[in-house]
PDB file of C-alpha atoms and ligand atoms in Angstrom:
ATOM      1  CA  MET A   6       6.561 -28.881  -3.637  1.00 33.00           C
ATOM      2  CA  ASN A   7       4.254 -26.307  -1.949  1.00 38.00           C
ATOM      3  CA  ILE A   8       6.459 -24.616   0.624  1.00 34.00           C
ATOM      4  CA  ASN A   9       5.370 -24.151   4.119  1.00 40.00           C
ATOM      5  CA  SER A  10       1.217 -24.440   2.821  1.00 44.00           C
ATOM      6  CA  PRO A  11      -0.634 -22.376   5.764  1.00 46.00           C
ATOM      7  CA  PRO A  12      -2.895 -24.990   8.213  1.00 45.00           C
ATOM      8  CA  PRO A  13      -6.471 -25.861   7.873  1.00 49.00           C
ATOM      9  CA  THR A  14      -8.900 -23.469   9.055  1.00 49.00           C
ATOM     10  CA  GLY A  15     -12.365 -23.003   9.396  1.00 52.00           C
ATOM     11  CA  LEU A  16     -14.688 -25.763   9.819  1.00 51.00           C
ATOM     12  CA  ASP A  17     -13.066 -28.858   8.939  1.00 63.00           C
ATOM     13  CA  ALA A  18     -10.125 -27.151  12.132  1.00 67.00           C
ATOM     14  CA  HIS A  19     -13.193 -26.979  14.571  1.00 71.00           C
ATOM     15  CA  ARG A  20     -14.865 -30.130  13.318  1.00 69.00           C
ATOM     16  CA  ALA A  21     -11.352 -32.067  13.479  1.00 68.00           C
ATOM     17  CA  ARG A  22     -10.196 -31.317  17.130  1.00 72.00           C
ATOM     18  CA  ALA A  23     -12.886 -32.207  17.344  1.00 84.00           C
ATOM     19  CA  THR A  24     -12.864 -36.089  17.466  1.00 93.00           C
ATOM     20  CA  PRO A  25     -11.803 -37.902  19.129  1.00 96.00           C
ATOM     21  CA  ILE A  26      -8.355 -39.779  17.776  1.00 97.00           C
ATOM     22  CA  ARG A  27      -6.749 -42.314  19.811  1.00 97.00           C
ATOM     23  CA  GLU A  28      -3.082 -43.900  19.312  1.00 98.00           C
ATOM     24  CA  LEU A  29      -3.901 -47.096  18.551  1.00 98.00           C
ATOM     25  CA  GLY A  30      -1.312 -49.734  21.259  1.00 96.00           C
ATOM     26  CA  SER A  31       0.788 -52.169  20.267  1.00 96.00           C
ATOM     27  CA  SER A  32      -2.229 -54.433  21.755  1.00 96.00           C
ATOM     28  CA  GLU A  33      -4.880 -53.664  20.395  1.00 97.00           C
ATOM     29  CA  ARG A  34      -3.038 -53.975  16.432  1.00 97.00           C
ATOM     30  CA  SER A  35      -5.806 -57.041  16.748  1.00 97.00           C
ATOM     31  CA  LEU A  36      -8.645 -53.202  16.161  1.00 97.00           C
ATOM     32  CA  PHE A  37      -6.386 -52.794  13.431  1.00 98.00           C
ATOM     33  CA  LEU A  38      -6.624 -56.441  11.568  1.00 98.00           C
ATOM     34  CA  LYS A  39     -10.560 -56.133  11.571  1.00 98.00           C
ATOM     35  CA  HIS A  40     -10.969 -53.009  10.167  1.00 98.00           C
ATOM     36  CA  LEU A  41      -8.670 -53.733   7.565  1.00 98.00           C
ATOM     37  CA  LEU A  42     -10.536 -56.827   6.743  1.00 98.00           C
ATOM     38  CA  SER A  43     -14.258 -54.417   7.248  1.00 97.00           C
ATOM     39  CA  LEU A  44     -13.181 -52.601   3.843  1.00 98.00           C
ATOM     40  CA  GLU A  45     -14.519 -54.087   1.052  1.00 97.00           C
ATOM     41  CA  THR A  46     -12.545 -55.190  -2.079  1.00 96.00           C
ATOM     42  CA  GLU A  47     -12.904 -52.003  -3.909  1.00 95.00           C
ATOM     43  CA  ASP A  48     -11.951 -49.746  -1.166  1.00 97.00           C
ATOM     44  CA  ARG A  49      -8.605 -52.357  -0.084  1.00 97.00           C
ATOM     45  CA  TYR A  50      -7.913 -51.374  -3.995  1.00 95.00           C
ATOM     46  CA  LEU A  51      -8.698 -47.773  -3.171  1.00 95.00           C
ATOM     47  CA  ARG A  52      -7.516 -48.245   0.938  1.00 96.00           C
ATOM     48  CA  PHE A  53      -3.161 -49.591  -0.382  1.00 95.00           C
ATOM     49  CA  GLY A  54      -3.399 -49.037  -4.076  1.00 90.00           C
ATOM     50  CA  SER A  55      -4.542 -53.223  -4.685  1.00 91.00           C
ATOM     51  CA  PRO A  56      -7.137 -55.110  -3.324  1.00 92.00           C
ATOM     52  CA  LEU A  57      -5.662 -56.836  -1.467  1.00 95.00           C
ATOM     53  CA  SER A  58      -6.279 -60.791   0.296  1.00 97.00           C
ATOM     54  CA  ASP A  59      -6.918 -60.459   3.994  1.00 98.00           C
ATOM     55  CA  ALA A  60      -3.501 -63.155   4.353  1.00 98.00           C
ATOM     56  CA  ALA A  61      -1.853 -60.340   3.192  1.00 98.00           C
ATOM     57  CA  ILE A  62      -3.959 -57.828   4.694  1.00 98.00           C
ATOM     58  CA  GLY A  63      -2.565 -59.303   8.130  1.00 98.00           C
ATOM     59  CA  ALA A  64       1.048 -59.546   7.044  1.00 98.00           C
ATOM     60  CA  TYR A  65       0.567 -55.417   6.323  1.00 98.00           C
ATOM     61  CA  VAL A  66      -0.574 -55.284  10.129  1.00 98.00           C
ATOM     62  CA  ASP A  67       2.139 -57.768  11.901  1.00 98.00           C
ATOM     63  CA  ARG A  68       5.042 -55.726  10.600  1.00 97.00           C
ATOM     64  CA  ILE A  69       4.216 -51.711  12.030  1.00 97.00           C
ATOM     65  CA  ASP A  70       6.508 -51.285  14.241  1.00 96.00           C
ATOM     66  CA  PHE A  71       4.711 -49.355  16.342  1.00 97.00           C
ATOM     67  CA  ARG A  72       8.045 -47.967  18.417  1.00 95.00           C
ATOM     68  CA  THR A  73       8.025 -45.235  14.868  1.00 93.00           C
ATOM     69  CA  ASP A  74       4.934 -45.583  13.573  1.00 96.00           C
ATOM     70  CA  THR A  75       0.894 -44.308  14.744  1.00 98.00           C
ATOM     71  CA  VAL A  76      -1.812 -46.030  14.172  1.00 98.00           C
ATOM     72  CA  PHE A  77      -4.943 -43.997  14.528  1.00 98.00           C
ATOM     73  CA  GLY A  78      -8.423 -44.601  15.460  1.00 98.00           C
ATOM     74  CA  VAL A  79     -11.390 -43.390  15.689  1.00 97.00           C
ATOM     75  CA  PHE A  80     -13.612 -45.122  18.201  1.00 97.00           C
ATOM     76  CA  ASP A  81     -17.630 -45.449  17.489  1.00 95.00           C
ATOM     77  CA  ASP A  82     -20.268 -46.005  20.784  1.00 93.00           C
ATOM     78  CA  ARG A  83     -19.019 -50.145  20.271  1.00 93.00           C
ATOM     79  CA  LEU A  84     -15.234 -49.801  20.413  1.00 94.00           C
ATOM     80  CA  LYS A  85     -15.139 -50.456  17.286  1.00 95.00           C
ATOM     81  CA  LEU A  86     -12.433 -48.127  14.839  1.00 97.00           C
ATOM     82  CA  ALA A  87     -14.587 -46.169  13.045  1.00 97.00           C
ATOM     83  CA  ALA A  88     -12.081 -44.864  10.478  1.00 98.00           C
ATOM     84  CA  ALA A  89      -7.688 -45.397  11.320  1.00 98.00           C
ATOM     85  CA  GLY A  90      -5.275 -44.219   9.777  1.00 98.00           C
ATOM     86  CA  HIS A  91      -1.354 -45.776   9.737  1.00 98.00           C
ATOM     87  CA  PHE A  92       1.170 -42.914  10.097  1.00 97.00           C
ATOM     88  CA  ALA A  93       5.043 -44.333   9.105  1.00 96.00           C
ATOM     89  CA  PRO A  94       7.566 -42.056   8.821  1.00 93.00           C
ATOM     90  CA  ILE A  95      10.355 -42.962   5.735  1.00 89.00           C
ATOM     91  CA  PRO A  96      13.774 -44.422   6.783  1.00 80.00           C
ATOM     92  CA  LYS A  97      16.755 -42.708   5.378  1.00 73.00           C
ATOM     93  CA  SER A  98      18.437 -45.448   3.432  1.00 68.00           C
ATOM     94  CA  THR A  99      21.300 -42.881   1.998  1.00 59.00           C
ATOM     95  CA  ALA A 100      24.095 -40.784   3.555  1.00 58.00           C
ATOM     96  CA  LEU A 101      22.400 -37.603   1.144  1.00 55.00           C
ATOM     97  CA  GLU A 102      18.721 -37.901   2.394  1.00 62.00           C
ATOM     98  CA  ALA A 103      20.271 -38.797   6.412  1.00 59.00           C
ATOM     99  CA  LYS A 104      20.984 -34.521   5.291  1.00 55.00           C
ATOM    100  CA  THR A 105      17.433 -34.024   4.194  1.00 60.00           C
ATOM    101  CA  LEU A 106      14.755 -33.625   6.325  1.00 60.00           C
ATOM    102  CA  ARG A 107      12.279 -36.245   6.964  1.00 86.00           C
ATOM    103  CA  SER A 108       9.283 -37.113   5.287  1.00 92.00           C
ATOM    104  CA  ALA A 109       6.724 -39.763   6.236  1.00 94.00           C
ATOM    105  CA  GLU A 110       3.765 -41.116   4.507  1.00 95.00           C
ATOM    106  CA  PHE A 111      -0.125 -41.867   6.186  1.00 96.00           C
ATOM    107  CA  GLY A 112      -2.848 -43.953   4.713  1.00 97.00           C
ATOM    108  CA  LEU A 113      -6.594 -44.121   6.626  1.00 97.00           C
ATOM    109  CA  SER A 114      -9.153 -46.364   5.609  1.00 98.00           C
ATOM    110  CA  VAL A 115     -12.940 -44.974   7.263  1.00 98.00           C
ATOM    111  CA  ALA A 116     -15.248 -47.772   7.872  1.00 97.00           C
ATOM    112  CA  SER A 117     -17.515 -47.743   4.910  1.00 96.00           C
ATOM    113  CA  ASP A 118     -20.380 -46.853   7.537  1.00 95.00           C
ATOM    114  CA  ALA A 119     -19.229 -43.843   9.117  1.00 96.00           C
ATOM    115  CA  ARG A 120     -17.846 -41.917   6.237  1.00 95.00           C
ATOM    116  CA  GLY A 121     -19.081 -37.956   5.142  1.00 93.00           C
ATOM    117  CA  ARG A 122     -18.971 -37.192   8.559  1.00 92.00           C
ATOM    118  CA  GLY A 123     -16.504 -35.646   8.238  1.00 93.00           C
ATOM    119  CA  LEU A 124     -13.409 -38.224   9.849  1.00 95.00           C
ATOM    120  CA  GLY A 125     -11.351 -39.373   6.642  1.00 95.00           C
ATOM    121  CA  THR A 126     -10.030 -35.189   7.280  1.00 94.00           C
ATOM    122  CA  ALA A 127      -9.967 -35.108  10.978  1.00 94.00           C
ATOM    123  CA  LEU A 128      -7.204 -38.525  10.374  1.00 95.00           C
ATOM    124  CA  PHE A 129      -5.685 -36.527   7.931  1.00 94.00           C
ATOM    125  CA  LEU A 130      -5.363 -33.832   9.671  1.00 92.00           C
ATOM    126  CA  ARG A 131      -4.246 -35.247  13.205  1.00 94.00           C
ATOM    127  CA  ALA A 132      -1.650 -36.861  11.233  1.00 95.00           C
ATOM    128  CA  SER A 133       0.212 -33.526   9.374  1.00 93.00           C
ATOM    129  CA  SER A 134       0.014 -31.235  13.250  1.00 92.00           C
ATOM    130  CA  HIS A 135       1.718 -36.051  14.522  1.00 95.00           C
ATOM    131  CA  ALA A 136       3.790 -35.264  11.556  1.00 95.00           C
ATOM    132  CA  ARG A 137       4.598 -31.482  12.256  1.00 94.00           C
ATOM    133  CA  ASN A 138       5.094 -31.681  16.056  1.00 95.00           C
ATOM    134  CA  LEU A 139       8.045 -35.024  15.522  1.00 93.00           C
ATOM    135  CA  GLY A 140      10.170 -32.882  13.043  1.00 92.00           C
ATOM    136  CA  VAL A 141       8.365 -33.939   9.586  1.00 93.00           C
ATOM    137  CA  SER A 142       8.036 -31.613   7.411  1.00 91.00           C
ATOM    138  CA  SER A 143       7.320 -33.526   4.398  1.00 92.00           C
ATOM    139  CA  LEU A 144       3.971 -35.649   4.439  1.00 94.00           C
ATOM    140  CA  PHE A 145       3.219 -38.444   2.060  1.00 93.00           C
ATOM    141  CA  MET A 146       0.370 -39.813  -0.088  1.00 93.00           C
ATOM    142  CA  HIS A 147      -0.590 -42.405  -2.360  1.00 90.00           C
ATOM    143  CA  CYS A 148      -3.785 -42.725  -4.090  1.00 89.00           C
ATOM    144  CA  LEU A 149      -5.076 -43.027  -7.238  1.00 90.00           C
ATOM    145  CA  SER A 150      -6.698 -40.308  -9.263  1.00 89.00           C
ATOM    146  CA  GLU A 151     -10.374 -41.047  -9.491  1.00 91.00           C
ATOM    147  CA  ASN A 152     -10.385 -41.511  -5.209  1.00 93.00           C
ATOM    148  CA  ARG A 153     -12.185 -38.316  -5.295  1.00 92.00           C
ATOM    149  CA  ALA A 154     -13.134 -38.500  -1.569  1.00 94.00           C
ATOM    150  CA  MET A 155      -9.233 -38.711  -1.147  1.00 93.00           C
ATOM    151  CA  ILE A 156      -8.172 -36.687  -4.061  1.00 92.00           C
ATOM    152  CA  ARG A 157     -10.609 -33.903  -2.657  1.00 92.00           C
ATOM    153  CA  ILE A 158      -8.833 -34.034   0.971  1.00 92.00           C
ATOM    154  CA  ALA A 159      -5.658 -33.332  -0.648  1.00 90.00           C
ATOM    155  CA  ARG A 160      -6.609 -30.435  -2.403  1.00 90.00           C
ATOM    156  CA  ARG A 161      -8.758 -28.821   0.367  1.00 89.00           C
ATOM    157  CA  ALA A 162      -5.047 -29.141   2.575  1.00 87.00           C
ATOM    158  CA  GLY A 163      -3.456 -27.965   0.631  1.00 86.00           C
ATOM    159  CA  MET A 164      -1.314 -31.238  -1.084  1.00 89.00           C
ATOM    160  CA  GLU A 165       0.357 -31.243  -4.225  1.00 89.00           C
ATOM    161  CA  ILE A 166      -0.458 -33.630  -6.504  1.00 90.00           C
ATOM    162  CA  GLU A 167       1.286 -35.621  -8.664  1.00 88.00           C
ATOM    163  CA  GLN A 168      -0.767 -37.740 -11.422  1.00 85.00           C
ATOM    164  CA  SER A 169       0.012 -40.056 -13.652  1.00 84.00           C
ATOM    165  CA  ARG A 170      -1.153 -43.517 -15.233  1.00 80.00           C
ATOM    166  CA  GLY A 171      -4.192 -43.752 -12.414  1.00 83.00           C
ATOM    167  CA  GLU A 172      -2.216 -43.317  -9.620  1.00 87.00           C
ATOM    168  CA  ALA A 173      -2.459 -39.827  -7.536  1.00 86.00           C
ATOM    169  CA  ASP A 174       1.391 -39.011  -5.046  1.00 88.00           C
ATOM    170  CA  ALA A 175       0.120 -36.739  -2.458  1.00 91.00           C
ATOM    171  CA  TYR A 176       2.693 -34.021  -0.977  1.00 90.00           C
ATOM    172  CA  LEU A 177       2.446 -31.582   2.005  1.00 92.00           C
ATOM    173  CA  SER A 178       5.582 -30.099   3.423  1.00 92.00           C
ATOM    174  CA  LEU A 179       5.197 -29.091   7.016  1.00 92.00           C
ATOM    175  CA  GLU A 180       5.899 -26.085   8.956  1.00 92.00           C
ATOM    176  CA  PRO A 181       8.438 -27.384  11.948  1.00 92.00           C
ATOM    177  CA  GLY A 182       6.180 -27.032  14.997  1.00 94.00           C
ATOM    178  CA  THR A 183       4.975 -25.265  17.846  1.00 95.00           C
ATOM    179  CA  VAL A 184       5.089 -25.614  20.966  1.00 96.00           C
ATOM    180  CA  ALA A 185       0.770 -24.872  21.003  1.00 95.00           C
ATOM    181  CA  THR A 186       0.967 -27.253  17.878  1.00 94.00           C
ATOM    182  CA  ALA A 187       2.928 -29.801  20.807  1.00 96.00           C
ATOM    183  CA  ILE A 188       0.145 -28.627  23.500  1.00 95.00           C
ATOM    184  CA  GLU A 189      -2.869 -28.829  21.713  1.00 93.00           C
ATOM    185  CA  GLU A 190      -2.058 -32.422  20.093  1.00 94.00           C
ATOM    186  CA  GLY A 191      -1.109 -33.275  23.990  1.00 95.00           C
ATOM    187  CA  VAL A 192      -4.462 -32.090  25.199  1.00 94.00           C
ATOM    188  CA  GLN A 193      -6.958 -34.209  21.772  1.00 94.00           C
ATOM    189  CA  ARG A 194      -4.510 -37.855  23.668  1.00 95.00           C
ATOM    190  CA  GLN A 195      -6.353 -36.404  26.989  1.00 96.00           C
ATOM    191  CA  ILE A 196      -9.660 -35.933  25.277  1.00 95.00           C
ATOM    192  CA  ALA A 197      -9.499 -38.777  23.213  1.00 96.00           C
ATOM    193  CA  LEU A 198      -8.405 -41.099  26.401  1.00 96.00           C
ATOM    194  CA  PHE A 199     -10.935 -39.618  28.441  1.00 96.00           C
ATOM    195  CA  ASP A 200     -13.509 -40.582  25.213  1.00 95.00           C
ATOM    196  CA  PHE A 201     -12.315 -44.011  25.314  1.00 95.00           C
ATOM    197  CA  ALA A 202     -12.609 -44.856  29.045  1.00 96.00           C
ATOM    198  CA  VAL A 203     -16.344 -42.644  29.023  1.00 96.00           C
ATOM    199  CA  LYS A 204     -17.390 -45.838  25.842  1.00 95.00           C
ATOM    200  CA  ARG A 205     -16.325 -49.033  27.558  1.00 94.00           C
ATOM    201  CA  GLN A 206     -18.069 -47.732  30.948  1.00 95.00           C
ATOM    202  CA  MET A 207     -21.568 -47.538  28.357  1.00 93.00           C
ATOM    203  CA  LEU A 208     -20.919 -49.945  27.093  1.00 92.00           C
ATOM    204  CA  LEU A 209     -20.488 -52.178  29.828  1.00 93.00           C
ATOM    205  CA  ALA A 210     -22.706 -50.334  32.142  1.00 93.00           C
ATOM    206  CA  PHE A 211     -25.284 -51.442  28.921  1.00 90.00           C
ATOM    207  CA  LYS A 212     -24.577 -55.075  29.143  1.00 89.00           C
ATOM    208  CA  ALA A 213     -24.581 -55.419  33.238  1.00 90.00           C
ATOM    209  CA  PHE A 214     -28.695 -54.407  32.248  1.00 89.00           C
ATOM    210  CA  LYS A 215     -28.806 -56.687  29.576  1.00 86.00           C
ATOM    211  CA  ALA A 216     -27.925 -59.431  31.536  1.00 87.00           C
ATOM    212  CA  VAL A 217     -29.049 -58.307  34.899  1.00 88.00           C
ATOM    213  CA  ALA A 218     -33.042 -57.666  32.858  1.00 88.00           C
ATOM    214  CA  ALA A 219     -32.473 -61.106  30.972  1.00 86.00           C
ATOM    215  CA  GLY A 220     -32.410 -62.930  34.671  1.00 82.00           C
ATOM    216  CA  ALA A 221     -35.414 -61.111  35.696  1.00 71.00           C
TER     217      ALA A 221
HETATM  218  C1  COA B  12     -10.786 -41.777   1.296  1.00 89.22           C
HETATM  219  C2  COA B  12     -11.686 -42.030   3.038  1.00 89.22           C
HETATM  220  C3  COA B  12     -11.072 -41.800   3.756  1.00 89.22           C
HETATM  221  C4  COA B  12     -12.727 -40.785   3.303  1.00 89.22           C
HETATM  222  O1  COA B  12     -13.436 -40.694   4.331  1.00 89.22           O
HETATM  223  P1  COA B  12     -14.956 -39.458   4.882  1.00 89.22           P
HETATM  224  O2  COA B  12     -14.462 -39.883   6.255  1.00 89.22           O
HETATM  225  O3  COA B  12     -15.368 -39.869   3.870  1.00 89.22           O
HETATM  226  O4  COA B  12     -13.847 -38.363   4.582  1.00 89.22           O
HETATM  227  P2  COA B  12     -14.589 -37.000   4.548  1.00 89.22           P
HETATM  228  O5  COA B  12     -16.214 -37.361   5.641  1.00 89.22           O
HETATM  229  O6  COA B  12     -13.874 -36.264   5.074  1.00 89.22           O
HETATM  230  O7  COA B  12     -15.000 -36.334   3.360  1.00 89.22           O
HETATM  231  C5  COA B  12     -13.388 -35.223   2.388  1.00 89.22           C
HETATM  232  C6  COA B  12     -14.152 -34.794   2.068  1.00 89.22           C
HETATM  233  O8  COA B  12     -14.512 -35.780   0.569  1.00 89.22           O
HETATM  234  C7  COA B  12     -15.441 -35.401  -0.636  1.00 89.22           C
HETATM  235  N1  COA B  12     -15.749 -37.391  -0.728  1.00 89.22           N
HETATM  236  C8  COA B  12     -16.838 -37.864  -0.113  1.00 89.22           C
HETATM  237  N2  COA B  12     -16.982 -38.818  -0.463  1.00 89.22           N
HETATM  238  C9  COA B  12     -16.643 -38.560  -2.049  1.00 89.22           C
HETATM  239  C10 COA B  12     -17.252 -38.553  -3.035  1.00 89.22           C
HETATM  240  N3  COA B  12     -17.699 -40.412  -3.641  1.00 89.22           N
HETATM  241  N4  COA B  12     -16.360 -38.477  -4.435  1.00 89.22           N
HETATM  242  C11 COA B  12     -16.629 -37.049  -4.351  1.00 89.22           C
HETATM  243  N5  COA B  12     -15.920 -36.259  -3.487  1.00 89.22           N
HETATM  244  C12 COA B  12     -16.232 -36.839  -1.995  1.00 89.22           C
HETATM  245  C13 COA B  12     -16.870 -34.995   0.978  1.00 89.22           C
HETATM  246  O9  COA B  12     -18.059 -34.785   0.576  1.00 89.22           O
HETATM  247  C14 COA B  12     -15.708 -33.992   1.255  1.00 89.22           C
HETATM  248  O10 COA B  12     -14.977 -32.986   0.857  1.00 89.22           O
HETATM  249  P3  COA B  12     -15.806 -31.802   1.961  1.00 89.22           P
HETATM  250  O11 COA B  12     -15.407 -31.665   2.928  1.00 89.22           O
HETATM  251  O12 COA B  12     -15.020 -29.955   0.696  1.00 89.22           O
HETATM  252  O13 COA B  12     -16.888 -32.060   1.882  1.00 89.22           O
HETATM  253  C15 COA B  12     -12.806 -42.894   3.041  1.00 89.22           C
HETATM  254  O14 COA B  12     -13.996 -42.605   1.787  1.00 89.22           O
HETATM  255  C16 COA B  12     -12.311 -44.162   2.042  1.00 89.22           C
HETATM  256  O15 COA B  12     -11.807 -44.111   4.307  1.00 89.22           O
HETATM  257  N6  COA B  12     -12.224 -44.899   1.893  1.00 89.22           N
HETATM  258  C17 COA B  12     -11.284 -45.963   1.314  1.00 89.22           C
HETATM  259  C18 COA B  12     -10.177 -46.237   1.671  1.00 89.22           C
HETATM  260  C19 COA B  12      -9.357 -45.033   0.950  1.00 89.22           C
HETATM  261  O16 COA B  12      -8.745 -44.239  -0.152  1.00 89.22           O
HETATM  262  N7  COA B  12      -8.424 -44.413   2.259  1.00 89.22           N
HETATM  263  C20 COA B  12      -7.435 -43.135   0.847  1.00 89.22           C
HETATM  264  C21 COA B  12      -6.074 -43.428  -0.006  1.00 89.22           C
HETATM  265  S1  COA B  12      -5.252 -43.479   1.293  1.00 89.22           S
END
């Protein structure tokens, strides 16, 4: 286990902080569903470990408990999800486990036309700091060994990767959150809300302009 891996520094951390990432509410379940359904078969395979059908993806989204889990989203200018990640604390099943520190799983996906711009990295870093602020000490990701982009993100974050038979389990040991990390996440939340509000206003203004232009 890679204990207390250092927080990411440099360009990634700056880029991640600058990316508005909003937490979705349960009423926005359908947005997340739409994003996942837009993934091609190969991407579904990479995201879920098998090429899930539309119905199976629907069932997965239906099962998300927004009281315990967090769905993070990056919105494009049309308020479509360009990227999204599901953060899920792993329930403790035994008394022994209950004594250990908490762990959580994270899965993410970026729309094919938005890749290579750091959104995957930004979502991952945001999930890591969210985990720290919740007192989660270990973040887990399941991915396939062939998933070079995801393995790259995991390695850069200092995750320990265990590979076997084409599958890879990646673990990141986290230091407890601090006042500074809590404030930083709070600021990021506010920035994301502001970004979303501005994009919504711009979209409404554009639609109103188009309607006027069409009637003229
Ligand atoms: C994996 C995924 C989330 C990456 O998203 P992204 O926004 O393109 O990622 P980033 O732009 O942050 O790039 C991450 C790194 O991977 C590298 N990378 C991207 N595509 C790559 C590829 N095909 N081969 C090797 N490296 C690649 C990037 O260069 C970057 O490294 P760098 O920062 O050193 O330049 C995205 O490809 C995806 O949604 N795939 C389908 C679903 C999936 O695999 N989910 C992960 C499993 S839960």
